[in-house]
Short mmCIF file of C-alpha atoms in Angstrom, two decimals:
data_model
loop_
_atom_site.label_atom_id
_atom_site.label_comp_id
_atom_site.label_asym_id
_atom_site.label_seq_id
_atom_site.Cartn_x
_atom_site.Cartn_y
_atom_site.Cartn_z
CA LYS A 475 0.00 0.00 0.00
CA ILE A 476 1.25 3.44 -0.97
CA ASN A 477 2.26 5.52 2.01
CA MET A 478 -0.27 8.38 2.30
CA SER A 479 1.94 11.00 3.84
CA THR A 480 2.09 14.05 1.56
CA PRO A 481 -0.47 16.73 0.65
CA ALA A 482 -0.75 15.22 -2.85
CA ASP A 483 -1.81 11.79 -1.58
CA GLY A 484 -5.39 10.73 -2.01
CA VAL A 485 -7.86 11.63 -4.75
CA LEU A 486 -8.79 15.01 -3.28
CA GLY A 487 -5.17 15.92 -2.63
CA GLY A 488 -4.24 15.01 -6.20
CA ILE A 489 -7.14 16.97 -7.69
CA ALA A 490 -6.27 19.98 -5.54
CA HIS A 491 -2.70 19.90 -6.81
CA ILE A 492 -3.77 19.64 -10.45
CA ALA A 493 -6.15 22.57 -9.91
CA ALA A 494 -3.41 24.65 -8.28
CA LEU A 495 -0.88 23.89 -11.01
CA GLY A 496 -3.45 24.62 -13.71
CA ALA A 497 -4.43 27.91 -12.10
CA SER A 498 -0.77 28.92 -11.99
CA MET A 499 -0.43 28.24 -15.70
CA HIS A 500 -3.66 30.05 -16.58
CA PHE A 501 -3.28 33.12 -14.40
CA ILE A 502 0.52 33.57 -14.41
CA ILE A 503 2.27 31.89 -17.35
CA LEU A 504 -0.27 32.50 -20.14
CA PRO A 505 -0.93 36.18 -19.29
CA LEU A 506 2.81 36.79 -19.43
CA ALA A 507 2.90 35.18 -22.86
CA ARG A 508 0.22 37.59 -24.09
CA PRO A 509 0.81 40.88 -22.23
CA LYS A 510 -1.99 43.43 -22.61
CA ASN A 511 0.40 46.21 -23.60
CA ALA A 512 2.25 44.17 -26.23
CA THR A 513 2.82 46.00 -29.52
CA TYR A 514 4.16 43.32 -31.80
CA ASP A 515 4.81 44.71 -35.25
CA LYS A 516 3.41 42.66 -38.09
CA THR A 517 4.53 44.30 -41.31
CA ASP A 518 3.87 41.45 -43.73
CA ASP A 519 1.29 38.82 -44.52
CA GLU A 520 2.97 36.00 -42.61
CA GLU A 521 0.71 33.78 -40.59
CA THR A 522 1.48 32.27 -37.24
CA ILE A 523 2.10 28.53 -37.04
CA LYS A 524 -1.02 26.43 -36.67
CA LEU A 525 -0.55 23.59 -34.19
CA PRO A 526 -3.12 20.86 -33.53
CA PHE A 527 -2.86 21.55 -29.78
CA ARG A 528 -1.34 24.47 -27.93
CA PRO A 529 1.69 23.33 -25.91
CA PRO A 530 0.41 24.75 -22.57
CA LEU A 531 -2.79 22.73 -22.93
CA VAL A 532 -0.84 19.55 -23.65
CA VAL A 533 1.37 20.21 -20.64
CA MET A 534 -1.61 20.73 -18.35
CA ALA A 535 -3.18 17.55 -19.75
CA SER A 536 0.07 15.74 -18.95
CA TRP A 537 -0.26 16.79 -15.31
CA GLY A 538 -3.72 15.25 -15.27
CA ALA A 539 -2.40 12.10 -16.93
CA ALA A 540 0.25 11.83 -14.22
CA PHE A 541 -2.44 11.98 -11.55
CA VAL A 542 -4.59 9.34 -13.28
CA ALA A 543 -1.53 7.10 -13.65
CA ARG A 544 -0.84 7.45 -9.93
CA GLU A 545 -4.38 6.41 -9.08
CA LEU A 546 -4.08 3.38 -11.37
CA ALA A 547 -0.76 2.52 -9.77
CA LYS A 548 -2.49 2.25 -6.42
CA VAL A 549 -4.51 -0.64 -7.83
CA PHE A 550 -2.11 -2.36 -10.20
CA ALA A 551 1.38 -1.45 -8.94
CA PRO A 552 1.16 -0.10 -5.37
CA THR A 553 4.89 -0.44 -4.74
CA PHE A 554 5.94 1.26 -7.98
CA SER A 555 6.97 4.56 -6.39
CA PHE A 556 10.10 6.69 -6.32
CA SER A 557 10.22 6.69 -2.53
CA ARG A 558 10.32 2.89 -2.42
CA LEU A 559 12.77 2.65 -5.31
CA LEU A 560 15.16 5.20 -3.80
CA GLU A 561 14.40 4.21 -0.20
CA VAL A 562 13.64 7.77 0.86
CA ARG A 563 10.68 9.41 2.56
CA PRO A 564 7.69 10.25 0.35
CA THR A 565 7.88 13.80 1.67
CA SER A 566 11.39 14.13 0.25
CA VAL A 567 10.20 13.02 -3.19
CA TYR A 568 7.24 15.40 -2.92
CA ALA A 569 9.52 18.32 -2.00
CA ALA A 570 11.81 17.52 -4.93
CA GLY A 571 8.79 17.56 -7.24
CA LEU A 572 7.64 20.96 -6.01
CA ALA A 573 11.16 22.34 -6.37
CA LEU A 574 11.42 21.01 -9.93
CA TRP A 575 8.01 22.39 -10.86
CA THR A 576 8.84 25.82 -9.44
CA SER A 577 12.22 26.02 -11.16
CA SER A 578 10.74 24.76 -14.45
CA MET A 579 8.00 27.37 -14.44
CA ALA A 580 10.49 30.04 -13.37
CA LEU A 581 12.53 29.21 -16.48
CA ALA A 582 9.42 29.49 -18.65
CA VAL A 583 8.47 32.85 -17.09
CA TYR A 584 12.00 34.20 -17.45
CA THR A 585 12.05 33.16 -21.09
CA VAL A 586 8.71 34.77 -21.88
CA ARG A 587 9.77 37.99 -20.17
CA THR A 588 12.99 37.96 -22.22
CA MET A 589 10.98 37.63 -25.43
CA ASN A 590 8.51 40.30 -24.36
CA ALA A 591 11.37 42.72 -23.76
CA GLU A 592 12.41 42.17 -27.38
CA LYS A 593 8.79 42.56 -28.54
CA THR A 594 8.82 39.22 -30.31
CA PRO A 595 6.47 36.27 -29.61
CA VAL A 596 6.80 32.59 -30.35
CA PRO A 597 5.79 31.86 -33.98
CA HIS A 598 2.41 30.46 -32.91
CA GLY A 599 1.79 32.97 -30.11
CA ALA A 600 0.46 36.52 -30.09
CA GLY A 601 2.00 37.41 -33.45
CA VAL A 602 4.78 36.68 -35.92
CA ALA A 603 8.30 36.35 -34.54
CA GLN A 604 10.23 39.53 -35.27
CA LYS A 605 13.77 38.46 -34.48
CA ILE A 606 15.95 35.68 -33.14
CA VAL A 607 16.55 36.23 -29.44
CA THR A 608 19.99 34.96 -28.50
CA HIS A 609 20.54 36.27 -24.99
CA GLY A 610 19.17 35.27 -21.60
CA PRO A 611 18.14 31.59 -21.51
CA PHE A 612 18.48 31.42 -25.31
CA ARG A 613 22.25 31.39 -24.85
CA TYR A 614 21.93 27.83 -23.53
CA PHE A 615 18.85 26.31 -25.19
CA ARG A 616 16.91 26.99 -28.37
CA HIS A 617 13.60 26.21 -26.65
CA PRO A 618 13.84 27.20 -22.96
CA ILE A 619 10.08 27.62 -22.59
CA TYR A 620 9.51 24.04 -23.67
CA ILE A 621 12.30 22.76 -21.45
CA GLY A 622 10.43 24.40 -18.57
CA PHE A 623 7.17 22.81 -19.70
CA ILE A 624 8.68 19.34 -19.98
CA GLY A 625 10.35 19.80 -16.61
CA SER A 626 6.98 20.62 -15.08
CA SER A 627 5.56 17.38 -16.50
CA LEU A 628 8.45 15.44 -15.00
CA SER A 629 7.91 17.14 -11.66
CA THR A 630 4.38 15.76 -11.32
CA ALA A 631 5.75 12.22 -11.27
CA PHE A 632 7.65 13.17 -8.12
CA ILE A 633 4.81 15.20 -6.64
CA PHE A 634 2.57 12.14 -6.97
CA ASP A 635 5.46 9.79 -6.07
CA SER A 636 4.62 7.35 -8.83
CA ILE A 637 6.91 5.94 -11.49
CA LEU A 638 3.86 5.30 -13.68
CA SER A 639 3.22 9.05 -13.62
CA LEU A 640 6.17 9.41 -15.99
CA VAL A 641 3.49 8.87 -18.64
CA GLY A 642 2.90 12.62 -18.29
CA VAL A 643 6.40 13.63 -19.36
CA CYS A 644 6.24 11.09 -22.19
CA MET A 645 3.02 12.74 -23.33
CA SER A 646 4.22 16.35 -23.26
CA GLY A 647 7.80 15.60 -24.27
CA GLY A 648 6.71 13.43 -27.18
CA TYR A 649 4.43 16.13 -28.55
CA ILE A 650 6.78 19.06 -28.00
CA VAL A 651 10.03 17.39 -29.11
CA GLY A 652 8.48 15.24 -31.81
CA HIS A 653 6.19 17.84 -33.38
CA VAL A 654 6.27 21.39 -32.03
CA MET A 655 10.04 21.97 -32.02
CA PRO A 656 10.60 20.70 -35.61
CA VAL A 657 7.66 22.74 -36.92
CA GLU A 658 8.84 25.91 -35.19
CA GLU A 659 12.43 25.45 -36.32
CA ALA A 660 11.40 24.89 -39.93
CA TRP A 661 9.34 28.10 -39.77
CA MET A 662 12.22 30.05 -38.26
CA GLU A 663 14.62 28.78 -40.92
CA ARG A 664 12.28 29.86 -43.70
CA LYS A 665 11.96 33.33 -42.20
CA PHE A 666 15.50 34.02 -41.00
CA GLY A 667 17.61 31.70 -43.16
CA LYS A 668 21.31 31.63 -42.42
CA GLU A 669 20.92 33.72 -39.27
CA TRP A 670 18.82 30.94 -37.79
CA THR A 671 21.02 28.06 -38.98
CA ASP A 672 24.10 29.82 -37.58
CA TYR A 673 22.31 30.14 -34.24
CA CYS A 674 21.38 26.45 -34.33
CA ASP A 675 25.02 25.54 -34.95
CA LYS A 676 26.00 27.37 -31.76
CA VAL A 677 23.09 26.52 -29.47
CA LYS A 678 21.53 23.06 -29.08
CA ARG A 679 17.97 22.23 -28.19
CA PHE A 680 18.94 20.69 -24.85
CA ILE A 681 22.52 21.89 -24.26
CA LEU A 682 24.04 18.62 -25.47
CA PHE A 683 21.91 17.94 -28.56
#
């Protein structure tokens, strides 16, 4: 039986955490991505990228998937938890999850604020990208917002202390890395050409690749 010893244990505790994480995304992250006083210049007829699902929605869905996986684990794999695998207290795993979620979302917020300062959105955001931002977090990753999003999905596996909850990071990571990043990068290359390819030669998606 899974040790019920953290605020995220139990159905109500899990739902409360999903609601809190979702509210943070809706009321903090998304408003920053579309500031009311933004004045993005759109001087041509370019259209923003059309994605089947907006990345923030997929990420929030991944949090829910992590919770559902945890509940299923209670029935089918009650010992399949990080605390049992690592032989640590569930509260330690929970605290690590909260720390990872906070740092992941902080990276996403920092990245959005960096882009807002340059008055350029993501290609499928509030307007057409105006320039290639190469400072701030973009010195280290080509997609720091998405790294933050994927990190938040990973964090829920620790918050819910369930190895099966890694299904959430597989869900968001698969969609973002497998579809969104390639589509965005192809769009950026068409618009900026050699400037973009030179940037890609210097900066990897995830530091190492």
